[in-house]
Amino acid sequence: MDTSKTSKLKIRRVEVRKIIGHKNVKNKVYNYEYFTLSLNLYIPRNIVERFGTNFIVIRDEEQGTTTIMPQKLAEERGIKIE
């Protein structure tokens, strides 16, 4: 993705939150945890374990697309993050 060609590209950093919960079902307590971004966007555990908790959100207003990717992957692809 070449950021010099698109002027309406907004890039921001976000961090994954770890949600830990408990649920009681028929006198049993189940513990669960999952990872989420803002607006409750679910991030799979294996992605967080592989790339870490820092992600970037790329919003292209001209095309109307939003891309979420790990920061390490974005740096490998040459996307500049201010």
Backbone as a ProteinNet text record, in pm:
[ID]
protein_1_A
[PRIMARY]
MDTSKTSKLKIRRVEVRKIIGHKNVKNKVYNYEYFTLSLNLYIPRNIVERFGTNFIVIRDEEQGTTTIMPQKLAEERGIKIE
[TERTIARY]
85.7	0	90.2	78.6	159.8	79.7	127.7	53.3	71.4	165.5	188.2	82.7	17.8	-79.4	-217.1	-251.8	-383.8	-371.5	-441.7	-432.3	-534.8	-639.4	-744.7	-725.6	-601.1	-569.2	-539.4	-613.4	-590.6	-540.8	-427.7	-366.6	-356	-399.2	-384.6	-348.9	-283.6	-244.1	-353.1	-374	-466.6	-401.8	-447.8	-395.3	-509.1	-478.6	-576.4	-600.7	-727.5	-763.9	-792.1	-750.4	-778	-898.9	-1003.2	-1125.1	-1128.4	-1142.7	-1151.6	-1288.8	-1358.2	-1491.7	-1518.5	-1628.9	-1673.5	-1822.3	-1863.9	-2005	-2048.6	-2160.8	-2216.8	-2323.6	-2304.9	-2401.9	-2424.5	-2543.6	-2581.3	-2481.3	-2458.2	-2370.1	-2223.8	-2184.4	-2044.6	-1998.6	-1874.1	-1818.6	-1723	-1748	-1662.2	-1587.8	-1456.5	-1372.7	-1338	-1339	-1303.6	-1223.6	-1147.7	-1076.3	-1068.5	-1075.2	-1062.9	-1003.8	-967.1	-900.8	-989.8	-993.9	-1083.9	-1019.7	-1062	-1026.2	-1147.9	-1135.3	-1248.8	-1366.6	-1483.7	-1609.2	-1629.2	-1566.1	-1578.2	-1545.3	-1440.4	-1392.4	-1303.2	-1341.6	-1272.3	-1142	-1034.1	-904.8	-870	-846.2	-814.9	-688.7	-689.3	-578.9	-446.8	-449.2	-323.9	-261	-340.1	-286.2	-217.7	-280.5	-222.3	-93.6	-92.8	27.2	139.9	107.3	209.8	266.3	179.5	222.3	224.5	165.3	161.6	30.5	23.7	-103.1	-115.1	-13.4	-19.7	-68.3	-175.9	-234.2	-248.4	-269.8	-298.9	-430.3	-499	-623.2	-598.7	-619.4	-600.5	-737.8	-777.6	-907.5	-887.1	-938.9	-931.2	-1068.6	-1079.3	-1209.2	-1251.5	-1157	-1193.2	-1258.6	-1202.4	-1257.5	-1360.8	-1365.1	-1460	-1422	-1291.6	-1246.3	-1172.3	-1178.1	-1103.3	-1022.9	-893.1	-803.6	-742.3	-746.3	-685.1	-575.6	-454.8	-344.5	-248	-174.8	-74.9	32.4	84.2	183.7	310.7	351.7	470.9	454.1	336.4	308.9	307.7	253.3	250.1	391.6	477.4	615.6	689.3	660.6	722.4	678.9	556	502.7	542.3	606.7	654.4	552.7	449.8	350.5	404.5	410.2	463.6	355.4	391.8	298.5	351.2	270.5	314.1	299.2
-116.8	0	122.9	204.6	324.6	441.9	499.6	606.4	741	752.4	881.3	910.9	808.6	829.6	868.5	825.8	855.8	960.5	1070.8	1180.8	1169.1	1091.4	1078.6	954.2	916.5	798.3	840.3	782	812	685.6	697	583	615.3	522.1	543.1	412	424.5	308.3	276.2	147.9	102	-16.2	-40.9	-152.6	-248	-376.5	-480.3	-487.5	-500	-518.5	-665.9	-713.4	-851.3	-850.5	-921.3	-929	-1064.7	-1061.9	-1184.3	-1186.2	-1298.5	-1306.6	-1440.1	-1443.5	-1564.1	-1580.4	-1704.5	-1730.4	-1851.9	-1839.5	-1950.6	-2020.4	-2151.6	-2232.1	-2361.2	-2379.9	-2500.6	-2531	-2434.4	-2446.1	-2472.7	-2445.3	-2454.2	-2315.7	-2283.1	-2153.2	-2174.4	-2106.5	-2112.1	-1980.2	-1989.2	-1870.8	-1861.2	-1739.4	-1719.9	-1591.3	-1583.6	-1460.7	-1448.8	-1325.9	-1299.3	-1160.8	-1129.3	-1003.4	-922.5	-791.1	-706.3	-569.3	-505.5	-366.5	-280.2	-151.7	-63.2	-108.8	-74	-115.5	-266.5	-331.1	-475	-559.4	-523.5	-603.9	-714.2	-838	-953.6	-978.2	-1001.6	-1036.4	-1177.7	-1271	-1407.9	-1414.3	-1507	-1523.1	-1552.4	-1636.8	-1671.7	-1551.2	-1456.7	-1335.3	-1248.9	-1235.8	-1156.8	-1222.4	-1355.6	-1425.7	-1413.5	-1410.7	-1404.7	-1263.5	-1161.7	-1026.4	-928	-960.1	-867	-791.2	-695.9	-625.6	-491.7	-448.6	-320.2	-342.1	-273	-282	-142.2	-135.5	-7.2	-19.1	93.3	101.8	200.3	154.8	239.4	264.2	391.1	429.1	503.9	449.3	512.9	571	703.1	767.1	772	770.4	772.9	641.9	529.8	399.3	348.6	408.9	366.1	235.8	209.6	85.1	112.5	14.9	17.8	-110.2	-97.7	-212.5	-213.6	-328.9	-346.2	-450.2	-414.7	-510.2	-488.8	-593.6	-578.6	-477.7	-405.9	-303.4	-364.2	-480.7	-546.4	-578	-623.8	-656.2	-529.7	-421.7	-295.2	-242.3	-254.4	-209.9	-293	-423.4	-509.5	-470.1	-424.8	-384.4	-242	-171.2	-36.1	73.1	48.4	151.4	237.7	368.7	461.4	498.8	492.5	524.1	647.7	754	877.4	866.1
0	0	0	-102.5	-113.4	-58.6	51	116	47.4	-44.9	-110.3	-217.4	-272.1	-378.5	-325.9	-206.6	-153.1	-44.1	-65	31	142.7	123.6	223.8	309.9	334.3	412.9	555.3	651.3	791.9	860.2	927.2	994.9	1143	1227.7	1371.3	1439.4	1554.8	1634.1	1735.1	1758	1860.9	1932.6	2053.8	2130	2164.1	2155.1	2183	2333	2371.9	2512.2	2536.3	2652.8	2691.4	2784.8	2746.7	2824.5	2894.5	3026.4	3105.9	3171.1	3158.3	3214.4	3280	3352.4	3420.2	3391.9	3374.1	3348.9	3430.1	3496.6	3573.9	3491.3	3469.7	3396.6	3475.3	3522.5	3597.4	3709.2	3794.1	3910	3874.9	3753.3	3712.6	3670.6	3702.6	3664.9	3548.3	3439.2	3321.1	3309.2	3294.2	3273.4	3125.5	3073.3	2934	2920.7	2813.9	2781.1	2629.6	2584.2	2442	2423.2	2301.1	2268.8	2176.3	2201.6	2124.8	2100.7	1994.4	1965	1995.3	1969.2	1989.6	1903.3	1944.6	1879.7	1885.8	1984.7	2007.9	1885.1	1816.3	1704.5	1759.9	1736.2	1790.3	1713.4	1787.7	1729.1	1776.7	1685.7	1727.5	1813.7	1908.9	2003.1	1931.9	1828.4	1760.9	1690.9	1645.7	1583.8	1689.2	1807.2	1915.1	1965	1977.5	2021.9	1920.6	1793.7	1688.6	1668.5	1668.6	1633.5	1749.7	1862.1	1974.5	1981.1	2073.8	2099.1	2027.6	1956.2	1885.8	1742.5	1708.2	1574.6	1517.2	1386.6	1323.3	1246.7	1239.4	1163	1049.9	927.3	808.9	748.8	746.7	691.8	561.6	453.1	321.4	290.6	300.9	281.5	135.8	42.2	-99.1	-142.5	-97.1	-134.8	-34.9	83.4	184.9	252.3	266.6	328	458.3	547.2	671.5	680.4	706.1	716.6	855.2	919.2	1050.5	1035.2	1079.1	1070.5	1186	1221.6	1327.6	1287.3	1384.4	1357.1	1298	1345.1	1291.2	1143.7	1105.8	965.8	880.7	934.1	860.8	838.1	938.1	923.2	820.6	814.5	712.7	572.7	559.8	427.8	390.8	481.9	451.8	473.6	551.4	580.3	692.2	666.9	765.4	865.1	992.8	1099.7	1172.3	1173.5	1238.7	1387.3
[MASK]
++++++++++++++++++++++++++++++++++++++++++++++++++++++++++++++++++++++++++++++++++

